[in-house]
Amino acid sequence: MIEFKDVTKQYEDGFEALKGINFHVKEGELFSLIGPSGCGKTTSMKMINRLIDPTSGQILVEGEDIKKKDPVKLRRNIGYVIQQIGLMPHMTIGENIALIPQLKKWPKEKYLGRVDELLDLVGMDPSVYKDRYPSELSGGQQQRIGVIRALAGDPPIILMDEPFSALDPISREQLQDELLKLQEEIRKTVVFVTHDMDEALKLSTRIAIMREGEMVQIDTPDKILRRPKDKFVREFIGEKRLNAQMSDPIAVDLMQERIVTIGPKRGLAEALQVIRKEKVDKLFVINKERELLGVVTLEDLTNHYQDEEKIIADIMEPEVLKVYTDQTIGEIADLFSNKEVNAIPVIGEGKVRGLITKASIIQGIAEWRHKKVVNGDE
Ligand SMILES: Nc1ncnc2c1ncn2[C@@H]1O[C@H](COP(=O)(O)OP(=O)(O)OP(=O)(O)O)[C@@H](O)[C@H]1O
Ligand SMILES: [Mg+2]
């Protein structure tokens, strides 16, 4: 949807604000840019609607180089929300919201309907607020208008530059919740600039962490918390949040190490013996490197038992449901509830590490809680 290719920006005074950045915002994403003051967030964002042009590199919107687009037309299809709201003081709220739809020459009844619809969407009664002037609203209310005004012309893309940072914590949280709800309903592609890590973690599908004109890490909130790329990112997230993240057990916390396996070249009779001795209903097939190759069940073995020529590799099922060591308990629980499985192998760095069964989840939670208490996390 929005793609930056080796984009640089050198301001007239020679200052290099962006040193060749690359990223790709997918359709329907809420993509956050975060980083210390001066790292280039606003510069990057203003390039998307051509308020600033890059010194070199290319920016594509919906596959088209925006250099070839008329900036005015481009901007009509990109909503823009900034911290200082920028409502027209001499226009009523209704007129402010209708501005872009009017420029787009929507028929009157359509844009008037749109004004009411959008005010309703953020819980502001149109009959009360439509004819007021911006100065007759609170800061939080004005900011809501700023957000819905950006939505008014139904643009596929919305840019938001620290839209909530001037608000008190309560209005701010309310507006964040409203944005999340809005996003569920209308799913725009949103690029969101913020200073606030909690805000980025709460709202984003992915977060780009910037530093001095460069992209340091682009990942989902979960990945950022689990796998901060370097010390800068760790410090930026803060140790407190990294520790809090411990509160969600992952596969490696829940698995048992015991997993009954067999090599692919073994015979079927031997496999049956293992199954009986270990009292399991299936064997996971692994090679010497402990890579998972497949699974054989007791049923498969009994069905093929007569055929003395066959080895495990011939009858195993190569498609095996598996999880990775860092998958969360929520994802794992979903797998157990959606599929008819009783045991899922855990893979880490390409190798089989252990097994999760329903029983091991419960055991795992107990042990993991105990560990947390001992570590003094609770
Ligand atoms: N017109 C300009 N001329 C020269 N330097 C500029 C200009 N505009 C911005 N800069 C510099 O470019 C760098 C990036 O600015 P930008 O506004 O993108 O930062 P930011 O990440 O949005 O910061 P903040 O979090 O404070 O809003 C800063 O060091 C800034 O001083
Ligand atoms: Mg800025």
mmCIF file of C-alpha atoms and ligand atoms in Angstrom:
data_model
loop_
_atom_site.group_PDB
_atom_site.id
_atom_site.type_symbol
_atom_site.label_atom_id
_atom_site.label_comp_id
_atom_site.label_asym_id
_atom_site.label_seq_id
_atom_site.Cartn_x
_atom_site.Cartn_y
_atom_site.Cartn_z
ATOM 1 C CA MET A 1 0.000 0.000 0.000
ATOM 2 C CA ILE A 2 2.750 2.441 1.008
ATOM 3 C CA GLU A 3 6.319 1.609 0.203
ATOM 4 C CA PHE A 4 9.538 3.487 0.994
ATOM 5 C CA LYS A 5 12.601 2.526 -1.039
ATOM 6 C CA ASP A 6 15.968 3.875 0.106
ATOM 7 C CA VAL A 7 14.439 7.205 0.990
ATOM 8 C CA THR A 8 16.792 9.942 2.156
ATOM 9 C CA LYS A 9 16.204 13.530 3.174
ATOM 10 C CA GLN A 10 18.789 16.194 3.431
ATOM 11 C CA TYR A 11 17.460 19.565 4.530
ATOM 12 C CA GLU A 12 18.750 22.789 2.985
ATOM 13 C CA ASP A 13 21.146 23.349 5.876
ATOM 14 C CA GLY A 14 22.805 20.021 5.042
ATOM 15 C CA PHE A 15 21.241 18.088 7.906
ATOM 16 C CA GLU A 16 20.589 14.475 6.993
ATOM 17 C CA ALA A 17 17.198 13.728 8.533
ATOM 18 C CA LEU A 18 16.676 10.358 6.796
ATOM 19 C CA LYS A 19 19.574 8.116 5.841
ATOM 20 C CA GLY A 20 17.963 5.698 3.397
ATOM 21 C CA ILE A 21 14.931 4.070 4.930
ATOM 22 C CA ASN A 22 12.904 1.133 3.634
ATOM 23 C CA PHE A 23 9.535 -0.091 4.798
ATOM 24 C CA HIS A 24 6.245 -1.348 3.459
ATOM 25 C CA VAL A 25 2.896 -0.591 5.056
ATOM 26 C CA LYS A 26 0.299 -3.167 4.092
ATOM 27 C CA GLU A 27 -3.318 -2.429 3.389
ATOM 28 C CA GLY A 28 -5.444 -2.193 6.528
ATOM 29 C CA GLU A 29 -2.458 -1.936 8.834
ATOM 30 C CA LEU A 30 -2.006 0.496 11.663
ATOM 31 C CA PHE A 31 1.694 1.090 11.295
ATOM 32 C CA SER A 32 3.444 3.159 13.954
ATOM 33 C CA LEU A 33 6.636 5.156 13.666
ATOM 34 C CA ILE A 34 8.264 5.651 17.025
ATOM 35 C CA GLY A 35 11.602 6.964 18.190
ATOM 36 C CA PRO A 36 13.296 9.798 20.057
ATOM 37 C CA SER A 37 12.631 13.413 19.170
ATOM 38 C CA GLY A 38 14.300 14.417 15.917
ATOM 39 C CA CYS A 39 14.742 10.874 14.562
ATOM 40 C CA GLY A 40 12.736 11.660 11.420
ATOM 41 C CA LYS A 41 9.190 10.455 12.134
ATOM 42 C CA THR A 42 7.382 13.583 10.972
ATOM 43 C CA THR A 43 9.713 13.958 8.014
ATOM 44 C CA SER A 44 8.879 10.408 6.896
ATOM 45 C CA MET A 45 5.169 10.888 7.383
ATOM 46 C CA LYS A 46 4.999 14.194 5.523
ATOM 47 C CA MET A 47 6.613 12.527 2.544
ATOM 48 C CA ILE A 48 3.613 10.258 2.132
ATOM 49 C CA ASN A 49 1.323 13.162 1.262
ATOM 50 C CA ARG A 50 4.131 15.127 -0.373
ATOM 51 C CA LEU A 51 4.331 17.908 2.166
ATOM 52 C CA ILE A 52 8.037 17.077 1.997
ATOM 53 C CA ASP A 53 9.816 15.538 -1.001
ATOM 54 C CA PRO A 54 12.666 13.054 -0.570
ATOM 55 C CA THR A 55 16.203 13.984 -1.604
ATOM 56 C CA SER A 56 16.613 10.517 -3.110
ATOM 57 C CA GLY A 57 14.765 7.238 -3.165
ATOM 58 C CA GLN A 58 11.232 6.377 -4.100
ATOM 59 C CA ILE A 59 7.839 6.285 -2.421
ATOM 60 C CA LEU A 60 5.032 4.198 -3.851
ATOM 61 C CA VAL A 61 1.404 4.516 -2.858
ATOM 62 C CA GLU A 62 -0.842 1.784 -4.189
ATOM 63 C CA GLY A 63 2.003 0.770 -6.473
ATOM 64 C CA GLU A 64 2.438 4.198 -8.040
ATOM 65 C CA ASP A 65 5.395 6.504 -7.616
ATOM 66 C CA ILE A 66 3.922 9.523 -5.837
ATOM 67 C CA LYS A 67 6.333 11.867 -7.614
ATOM 68 C CA LYS A 68 4.109 11.361 -10.649
ATOM 69 C CA LYS A 69 0.934 12.247 -8.774
ATOM 70 C CA ASP A 70 -0.570 15.664 -8.366
ATOM 71 C CA PRO A 71 0.047 16.580 -4.699
ATOM 72 C CA VAL A 72 -3.362 18.191 -4.276
ATOM 73 C CA LYS A 73 -5.231 15.150 -5.570
ATOM 74 C CA LEU A 74 -2.964 12.859 -3.594
ATOM 75 C CA ARG A 75 -3.794 14.726 -0.387
ATOM 76 C CA ARG A 76 -7.512 14.460 -0.948
ATOM 77 C CA ASN A 77 -7.163 10.711 -0.721
ATOM 78 C CA ILE A 78 -4.992 10.777 2.360
ATOM 79 C CA GLY A 79 -6.493 11.845 5.682
ATOM 80 C CA TYR A 80 -4.138 13.780 7.923
ATOM 81 C CA VAL A 81 -4.424 14.311 11.669
ATOM 82 C CA ILE A 82 -1.899 16.350 13.623
ATOM 83 C CA GLN A 83 -1.371 17.194 17.255
ATOM 84 C CA GLN A 84 -2.540 20.793 16.966
ATOM 85 C CA ILE A 85 -5.770 19.630 15.375
ATOM 86 C CA GLY A 86 -5.903 22.436 12.823
ATOM 87 C CA LEU A 87 -9.676 22.892 12.747
ATOM 88 C CA MET A 88 -10.819 26.038 10.969
ATOM 89 C CA PRO A 89 -11.826 28.356 13.828
ATOM 90 C CA HIS A 90 -14.416 30.330 11.880
ATOM 91 C CA MET A 91 -16.189 27.253 10.559
ATOM 92 C CA THR A 92 -18.669 25.143 12.512
ATOM 93 C CA ILE A 93 -17.847 21.554 13.388
ATOM 94 C CA GLY A 94 -20.160 20.360 10.637
ATOM 95 C CA GLU A 95 -18.470 22.604 8.078
ATOM 96 C CA ASN A 96 -15.047 21.482 9.208
ATOM 97 C CA ILE A 97 -15.940 17.833 8.748
ATOM 98 C CA ALA A 98 -17.589 18.444 5.373
ATOM 99 C CA LEU A 99 -14.620 20.316 3.954
ATOM 100 C CA ILE A 100 -12.924 17.501 2.040
ATOM 101 C CA PRO A 101 -16.148 15.821 0.854
ATOM 102 C CA GLN A 102 -17.167 19.240 -0.523
ATOM 103 C CA LEU A 103 -13.824 19.623 -2.278
ATOM 104 C CA LYS A 104 -14.418 16.174 -3.701
ATOM 105 C CA LYS A 105 -17.760 17.504 -4.960
ATOM 106 C CA TRP A 106 -19.943 15.074 -3.085
ATOM 107 C CA PRO A 107 -23.667 15.943 -3.349
ATOM 108 C CA LYS A 108 -24.959 17.954 -0.411
ATOM 109 C CA GLU A 109 -27.200 15.285 1.126
ATOM 110 C CA LYS A 110 -24.322 12.810 1.002
ATOM 111 C CA TYR A 111 -21.855 14.991 2.898
ATOM 112 C CA LEU A 112 -24.439 16.185 5.392
ATOM 113 C CA GLY A 113 -25.288 12.555 6.098
ATOM 114 C CA ARG A 114 -21.589 11.812 6.442
ATOM 115 C CA VAL A 115 -21.166 14.530 9.087
ATOM 116 C CA ASP A 116 -23.913 13.022 11.255
ATOM 117 C CA GLU A 117 -22.636 9.511 10.752
ATOM 118 C CA LEU A 118 -19.100 10.411 11.789
ATOM 119 C CA LEU A 119 -20.176 12.395 14.846
ATOM 120 C CA ASP A 120 -22.274 9.416 15.930
ATOM 121 C CA LEU A 121 -19.287 7.170 15.374
ATOM 122 C CA VAL A 122 -17.318 8.961 18.107
ATOM 123 C CA GLY A 123 -20.293 9.346 20.409
ATOM 124 C CA MET A 124 -20.947 13.057 19.839
ATOM 125 C CA ASP A 125 -24.613 13.894 19.268
ATOM 126 C CA PRO A 126 -24.795 15.680 15.866
ATOM 127 C CA SER A 127 -27.736 17.867 16.942
ATOM 128 C CA VAL A 128 -25.646 19.167 19.845
ATOM 129 C CA TYR A 129 -22.242 19.576 18.238
ATOM 130 C CA LYS A 130 -22.684 20.092 14.509
ATOM 131 C CA ASP A 131 -23.312 23.844 14.709
ATOM 132 C CA ARG A 132 -20.799 24.654 17.416
ATOM 133 C CA TYR A 133 -17.468 26.306 16.711
ATOM 134 C CA PRO A 134 -14.158 24.575 17.544
ATOM 135 C CA SER A 135 -13.516 26.930 20.479
ATOM 136 C CA GLU A 136 -16.742 25.678 22.050
ATOM 137 C CA LEU A 137 -15.385 22.143 22.410
ATOM 138 C CA SER A 138 -12.936 20.606 24.890
ATOM 139 C CA GLY A 139 -9.468 19.573 23.728
ATOM 140 C CA GLY A 140 -10.487 15.911 23.599
ATOM 141 C CA GLN A 141 -13.630 16.705 21.632
ATOM 142 C CA GLN A 142 -11.668 18.839 19.176
ATOM 143 C CA GLN A 143 -9.201 16.020 18.684
ATOM 144 C CA ARG A 144 -12.079 13.623 17.966
ATOM 145 C CA ILE A 145 -13.259 16.025 15.304
ATOM 146 C CA GLY A 146 -9.720 16.095 13.919
ATOM 147 C CA VAL A 147 -9.831 12.305 13.590
ATOM 148 C CA ILE A 148 -13.260 12.072 11.979
ATOM 149 C CA ARG A 149 -12.508 14.984 9.688
ATOM 150 C CA ALA A 150 -9.612 12.933 8.340
ATOM 151 C CA LEU A 151 -12.063 10.092 7.711
ATOM 152 C CA ALA A 152 -14.710 12.281 6.120
ATOM 153 C CA GLY A 153 -13.741 11.935 2.460
ATOM 154 C CA ASP A 154 -13.356 8.183 2.969
ATOM 155 C CA PRO A 155 -9.646 8.142 2.091
ATOM 156 C CA PRO A 156 -7.961 4.731 1.999
ATOM 157 C CA ILE A 157 -4.941 6.109 3.899
ATOM 158 C CA ILE A 158 -4.780 8.139 7.089
ATOM 159 C CA LEU A 159 -1.673 9.761 8.522
ATOM 160 C CA MET A 160 -1.690 10.636 12.199
ATOM 161 C CA ASP A 161 1.195 12.599 13.720
ATOM 162 C CA GLU A 162 1.051 12.373 17.512
ATOM 163 C CA PRO A 163 -2.695 12.949 17.365
ATOM 164 C CA PHE A 164 -3.344 12.344 21.051
ATOM 165 C CA SER A 165 -0.201 13.616 22.703
ATOM 166 C CA ALA A 166 -1.655 16.941 23.854
ATOM 167 C CA LEU A 167 -4.510 15.248 25.704
ATOM 168 C CA ASP A 168 -4.885 14.329 29.342
ATOM 169 C CA PRO A 169 -4.322 10.621 30.049
ATOM 170 C CA ILE A 170 -8.032 9.805 30.321
ATOM 171 C CA SER A 171 -9.179 11.426 27.072
ATOM 172 C CA ARG A 172 -6.142 9.991 25.465
ATOM 173 C CA GLU A 173 -7.008 6.470 26.421
ATOM 174 C CA GLN A 174 -10.609 6.992 25.350
ATOM 175 C CA LEU A 175 -9.526 8.192 21.941
ATOM 176 C CA GLN A 176 -7.128 5.276 21.565
ATOM 177 C CA ASP A 177 -9.985 2.896 22.310
ATOM 178 C CA GLU A 178 -12.184 4.705 19.831
ATOM 179 C CA LEU A 179 -9.499 4.509 17.184
ATOM 180 C CA LEU A 180 -9.185 0.764 17.736
ATOM 181 C CA LYS A 181 -12.931 0.368 17.444
ATOM 182 C CA LEU A 182 -13.056 2.540 14.338
ATOM 183 C CA GLN A 183 -10.246 0.542 12.828
ATOM 184 C CA GLU A 184 -12.202 -2.667 13.373
ATOM 185 C CA GLU A 185 -15.177 -1.206 11.556
ATOM 186 C CA ILE A 186 -13.585 0.655 8.659
ATOM 187 C CA ARG A 187 -10.061 -0.748 8.397
ATOM 188 C CA LYS A 188 -8.062 2.056 6.822
ATOM 189 C CA THR A 189 -4.356 1.967 6.234
ATOM 190 C CA VAL A 190 -3.049 4.149 9.055
ATOM 191 C CA VAL A 191 0.451 5.484 9.595
ATOM 192 C CA PHE A 192 0.704 6.665 13.170
ATOM 193 C CA VAL A 193 3.534 8.671 14.698
ATOM 194 C CA THR A 194 3.961 8.583 18.460
ATOM 195 C CA HIS A 195 6.487 9.085 21.219
ATOM 196 C CA ASP A 196 4.640 6.785 23.517
ATOM 197 C CA MET A 197 5.568 3.105 23.525
ATOM 198 C CA ASP A 198 2.427 2.053 25.388
ATOM 199 C CA GLU A 199 0.329 3.774 22.759
ATOM 200 C CA ALA A 200 2.255 2.102 19.933
ATOM 201 C CA LEU A 201 1.982 -1.324 21.556
ATOM 202 C CA LYS A 202 -1.726 -0.924 22.126
ATOM 203 C CA LEU A 203 -2.720 0.331 18.672
ATOM 204 C CA SER A 204 -0.302 -1.018 16.107
ATOM 205 C CA THR A 205 -0.284 -4.026 13.879
ATOM 206 C CA ARG A 206 3.427 -3.269 13.400
ATOM 207 C CA ILE A 207 5.842 -0.801 14.915
ATOM 208 C CA ALA A 208 8.853 0.775 13.246
ATOM 209 C CA ILE A 209 11.471 1.977 15.718
ATOM 210 C CA MET A 210 13.582 4.803 14.331
ATOM 211 C CA ARG A 211 16.830 6.329 15.440
ATOM 212 C CA GLU A 212 18.724 9.230 13.911
ATOM 213 C CA GLY A 213 17.184 8.890 10.471
ATOM 214 C CA GLU A 214 17.369 5.120 10.324
ATOM 215 C CA MET A 215 15.016 2.193 10.851
ATOM 216 C CA VAL A 216 16.238 0.067 13.716
ATOM 217 C CA GLN A 217 13.510 -2.572 13.917
ATOM 218 C CA ILE A 218 10.144 -3.154 12.243
ATOM 219 C CA ASP A 219 8.026 -5.848 13.856
ATOM 220 C CA THR A 220 4.712 -6.679 15.482
ATOM 221 C CA PRO A 221 4.290 -5.411 19.059
ATOM 222 C CA ASP A 222 4.666 -8.961 20.302
ATOM 223 C CA LYS A 223 7.942 -9.523 18.447
ATOM 224 C CA ILE A 224 9.298 -6.154 19.569
ATOM 225 C CA LEU A 225 8.696 -7.111 23.175
ATOM 226 C CA ARG A 226 10.008 -10.625 22.839
ATOM 227 C CA ARG A 227 12.902 -9.993 20.500
ATOM 228 C CA PRO A 228 14.132 -6.429 20.850
ATOM 229 C CA LYS A 229 16.834 -6.200 18.226
ATOM 230 C CA ASP A 230 19.473 -4.408 20.230
ATOM 231 C CA LYS A 231 20.250 -2.407 23.338
ATOM 232 C CA PHE A 232 18.708 0.760 21.916
ATOM 233 C CA VAL A 233 15.379 -0.964 21.347
ATOM 234 C CA ARG A 234 15.523 -2.607 24.783
ATOM 235 C CA GLU A 235 16.134 0.735 26.418
ATOM 236 C CA PHE A 236 13.436 2.335 24.370
ATOM 237 C CA ILE A 237 10.909 -0.285 25.420
ATOM 238 C CA GLY A 238 12.083 -0.121 29.017
ATOM 239 C CA GLU A 239 12.906 -3.031 31.322
ATOM 240 C CA LYS A 240 9.577 -2.753 33.074
ATOM 241 C CA ARG A 241 7.631 -3.583 29.941
ATOM 242 C CA LEU A 242 10.045 -6.330 28.998
ATOM 243 C CA ASN A 243 9.500 -7.947 32.392
ATOM 244 C CA ALA A 244 5.748 -7.460 32.255
ATOM 245 C CA GLN A 245 5.837 -9.372 29.023
ATOM 246 C CA MET A 246 6.877 -12.398 31.074
ATOM 247 C CA SER A 247 3.259 -12.581 32.134
ATOM 248 C CA ASP A 248 2.282 -14.574 29.043
ATOM 249 C CA PRO A 249 3.682 -18.111 29.052
ATOM 250 C CA ILE A 250 5.036 -19.374 25.738
ATOM 251 C CA ALA A 251 5.502 -22.837 24.285
ATOM 252 C CA VAL A 252 8.901 -23.345 25.835
ATOM 253 C CA ASP A 253 7.413 -22.678 29.306
ATOM 254 C CA LEU A 254 4.604 -25.143 28.736
ATOM 255 C CA MET A 255 6.197 -28.067 26.972
ATOM 256 C CA GLN A 256 7.449 -31.298 28.443
ATOM 257 C CA GLU A 257 10.843 -32.403 27.267
ATOM 258 C CA ARG A 258 9.740 -35.996 26.885
ATOM 259 C CA ILE A 259 8.758 -36.679 23.303
ATOM 260 C CA VAL A 260 8.870 -40.190 21.880
ATOM 261 C CA THR A 261 10.584 -40.226 18.504
ATOM 262 C CA ILE A 262 11.865 -42.657 15.914
ATOM 263 C CA GLY A 263 14.208 -42.488 12.930
ATOM 264 C CA PRO A 264 12.802 -42.603 9.374
ATOM 265 C CA LYS A 265 14.678 -45.773 8.385
ATOM 266 C CA ARG A 266 13.350 -47.940 11.222
ATOM 267 C CA GLY A 267 11.088 -50.894 10.609
ATOM 268 C CA LEU A 268 7.438 -51.056 11.537
ATOM 269 C CA ALA A 269 7.754 -53.903 14.051
ATOM 270 C CA GLU A 270 10.348 -51.968 15.961
ATOM 271 C CA ALA A 271 8.129 -48.905 15.944
ATOM 272 C CA LEU A 272 5.221 -50.890 17.366
ATOM 273 C CA GLN A 273 7.421 -52.089 20.197
ATOM 274 C CA VAL A 274 8.430 -48.545 21.036
ATOM 275 C CA ILE A 275 4.787 -47.442 21.059
ATOM 276 C CA ARG A 276 3.841 -50.257 23.463
ATOM 277 C CA LYS A 277 6.785 -49.761 25.743
ATOM 278 C CA GLU A 278 6.404 -45.981 25.960
ATOM 279 C CA LYS A 279 2.591 -46.147 26.197
ATOM 280 C CA VAL A 280 1.976 -43.494 23.527
ATOM 281 C CA ASP A 281 -0.362 -43.442 20.539
ATOM 282 C CA LYS A 282 2.030 -41.955 18.000
ATOM 283 C CA LEU A 283 5.712 -41.469 17.257
ATOM 284 C CA PHE A 284 7.290 -38.343 15.861
ATOM 285 C CA VAL A 285 9.770 -39.066 13.109
ATOM 286 C CA ILE A 286 13.044 -37.150 13.330
ATOM 287 C CA ASN A 287 16.445 -37.332 11.686
ATOM 288 C CA LYS A 288 19.848 -37.155 13.343
ATOM 289 C CA GLU A 289 19.685 -33.360 13.429
ATOM 290 C CA ARG A 290 16.409 -33.692 15.357
ATOM 291 C CA GLU A 291 14.475 -32.057 12.506
ATOM 292 C CA LEU A 292 10.839 -33.073 12.390
ATOM 293 C CA LEU A 293 10.051 -35.223 9.330
ATOM 294 C CA GLY A 294 6.615 -36.580 10.111
ATOM 295 C CA VAL A 295 4.432 -38.579 12.427
ATOM 296 C CA VAL A 296 3.210 -42.193 12.551
ATOM 297 C CA THR A 297 0.240 -43.287 14.577
ATOM 298 C CA LEU A 298 -0.491 -46.656 16.121
ATOM 299 C CA GLU A 299 -3.273 -47.002 13.560
ATOM 300 C CA ASP A 300 -0.908 -46.405 10.604
ATOM 301 C CA LEU A 301 1.440 -48.996 12.015
ATOM 302 C CA THR A 302 -1.198 -51.663 12.500
ATOM 303 C CA ASN A 303 -2.578 -51.064 9.016
ATOM 304 C CA HIS A 304 0.814 -51.561 7.347
ATOM 305 C CA TYR A 305 2.281 -54.055 9.758
ATOM 306 C CA GLN A 306 1.969 -57.032 7.366
ATOM 307 C CA ASP A 307 4.190 -55.394 4.771
ATOM 308 C CA GLU A 308 7.707 -56.331 5.841
ATOM 309 C CA GLU A 309 9.336 -54.251 3.114
ATOM 310 C CA LYS A 310 8.078 -50.971 4.454
ATOM 311 C CA ILE A 311 9.970 -48.614 6.738
ATOM 312 C CA ILE A 312 8.749 -45.635 8.746
ATOM 313 C CA ALA A 313 9.597 -43.117 5.992
ATOM 314 C CA ASP A 314 7.178 -44.962 3.660
ATOM 315 C CA ILE A 315 4.146 -44.675 5.850
ATOM 316 C CA MET A 316 4.661 -41.551 7.898
ATOM 317 C CA GLU A 317 2.463 -38.502 7.515
ATOM 318 C CA PRO A 318 4.789 -35.602 6.629
ATOM 319 C CA GLU A 319 2.330 -32.840 7.501
ATOM 320 C CA VAL A 320 2.559 -32.358 11.250
ATOM 321 C CA LEU A 321 0.905 -29.653 13.282
ATOM 322 C CA LYS A 322 3.679 -27.955 15.259
ATOM 323 C CA VAL A 323 4.354 -24.867 17.326
ATOM 324 C CA TYR A 324 7.456 -22.767 17.835
ATOM 325 C CA THR A 325 9.125 -22.175 21.185
ATOM 326 C CA ASP A 326 8.003 -18.541 21.352
ATOM 327 C CA GLN A 327 4.323 -19.047 20.527
ATOM 328 C CA THR A 328 1.998 -17.883 23.260
ATOM 329 C CA ILE A 329 -0.385 -19.919 25.301
ATOM 330 C CA GLY A 330 -3.325 -18.251 23.559
ATOM 331 C CA GLU A 331 -2.241 -19.414 20.119
ATOM 332 C CA ILE A 332 -1.507 -22.894 21.399
ATOM 333 C CA ALA A 333 -4.849 -23.183 23.157
ATOM 334 C CA ASP A 334 -6.554 -22.194 19.892
ATOM 335 C CA LEU A 335 -4.824 -25.041 18.079
ATOM 336 C CA PHE A 336 -6.026 -27.540 20.639
ATOM 337 C CA SER A 337 -9.569 -26.276 20.465
ATOM 338 C CA ASN A 338 -9.750 -26.043 16.669
ATOM 339 C CA LYS A 339 -8.083 -29.259 15.681
ATOM 340 C CA GLU A 340 -8.423 -32.814 16.741
ATOM 341 C CA VAL A 341 -4.982 -33.180 18.230
ATOM 342 C CA ASN A 342 -3.798 -34.399 21.574
ATOM 343 C CA ALA A 343 -0.105 -33.558 21.325
ATOM 344 C CA ILE A 344 1.859 -30.916 19.419
ATOM 345 C CA PRO A 345 5.646 -30.963 19.028
ATOM 346 C CA VAL A 346 7.580 -27.781 19.811
ATOM 347 C CA ILE A 347 10.200 -26.576 17.342
ATOM 348 C CA GLY A 348 13.050 -24.230 18.213
ATOM 349 C CA GLU A 349 15.833 -23.272 15.828
ATOM 350 C CA GLY A 350 14.603 -25.903 13.417
ATOM 351 C CA LYS A 351 14.856 -28.788 15.887
ATOM 352 C CA VAL A 352 12.344 -30.712 17.968
ATOM 353 C CA ARG A 353 12.558 -29.429 21.549
ATOM 354 C CA GLY A 354 9.635 -31.032 23.306
ATOM 355 C CA LEU A 355 5.952 -31.772 23.292
ATOM 356 C CA ILE A 356 2.824 -29.994 24.402
ATOM 357 C CA THR A 357 -0.201 -31.984 25.491
ATOM 358 C CA LYS A 358 -3.274 -30.669 27.271
ATOM 359 C CA ALA A 359 -1.842 -32.079 30.483
ATOM 360 C CA SER A 360 1.537 -30.458 29.927
ATOM 361 C CA ILE A 361 -0.153 -27.069 29.440
ATOM 362 C CA ILE A 362 -1.628 -27.306 32.920
ATOM 363 C CA GLN A 363 1.592 -28.616 34.418
ATOM 364 C CA GLY A 364 3.522 -25.933 32.508
ATOM 365 C CA ILE A 365 1.345 -23.119 33.851
ATOM 366 C CA ALA A 366 1.808 -24.370 37.387
ATOM 367 C CA GLU A 367 5.582 -24.515 37.051
ATOM 368 C CA TRP A 368 5.781 -21.200 35.284
ATOM 369 C CA ARG A 369 3.708 -19.493 38.010
ATOM 370 C CA HIS A 370 5.939 -21.006 40.622
ATOM 371 C CA LYS A 371 9.008 -19.695 38.819
ATOM 372 C CA LYS A 372 7.480 -16.219 38.671
ATOM 373 C CA VAL A 373 6.693 -16.199 42.387
ATOM 374 C CA VAL A 374 10.215 -17.354 43.208
ATOM 375 C CA ASN A 375 11.633 -14.615 40.988
ATOM 376 C CA GLY A 376 9.480 -12.101 42.808
ATOM 377 C CA ASP A 377 7.574 -10.960 39.751
ATOM 378 C CA GLU A 378 4.244 -11.200 41.546
HETATM 379 N N1 LIG B 1 13.130 22.351 7.551
HETATM 380 C C1 LIG B 1 14.133 21.763 8.205
HETATM 381 N N2 LIG B 1 15.410 22.167 8.047
HETATM 382 C C2 LIG B 1 16.426 21.555 8.683
HETATM 383 N N3 LIG B 1 16.292 20.533 9.524
HETATM 384 C C3 LIG B 1 15.036 20.081 9.748
HETATM 385 C C4 LIG B 1 13.897 20.653 9.103
HETATM 386 N N4 LIG B 1 12.800 19.998 9.500
HETATM 387 C C5 LIG B 1 13.240 19.068 10.358
HETATM 388 N N5 LIG B 1 14.568 19.096 10.496
HETATM 389 C C6 LIG B 1 15.413 18.230 11.322
HETATM 390 O O1 LIG B 1 15.253 16.906 10.882
HETATM 391 C C7 LIG B 1 15.254 16.006 11.981
HETATM 392 C C8 LIG B 1 14.008 15.149 11.922
HETATM 393 O O2 LIG B 1 12.875 15.963 12.157
HETATM 394 P P1 LIG B 1 11.420 15.377 12.357
HETATM 395 O O3 LIG B 1 10.483 16.489 12.495
HETATM 396 O O4 LIG B 1 11.159 14.386 11.291
HETATM 397 O O5 LIG B 1 11.603 14.619 13.744
HETATM 398 P P2 LIG B 1 10.552 13.796 14.605
HETATM 399 O O6 LIG B 1 11.071 12.423 14.688
HETATM 400 O O7 LIG B 1 9.187 13.985 14.080
HETATM 401 O O8 LIG B 1 10.714 14.467 16.031
HETATM 402 P P3 LIG B 1 9.615 14.848 17.149
HETATM 403 O O9 LIG B 1 9.396 13.584 17.889
HETATM 404 O O10 LIG B 1 10.310 15.864 17.980
HETATM 405 O O11 LIG B 1 8.399 15.367 16.452
HETATM 406 C C9 LIG B 1 15.351 16.864 13.233
HETATM 407 O O12 LIG B 1 16.664 16.834 13.688
HETATM 408 C C10 LIG B 1 14.957 18.236 12.761
HETATM 409 O O13 LIG B 1 15.611 19.217 13.496
HETATM 410 MG MG MG B 2 7.453 14.990 14.805
#
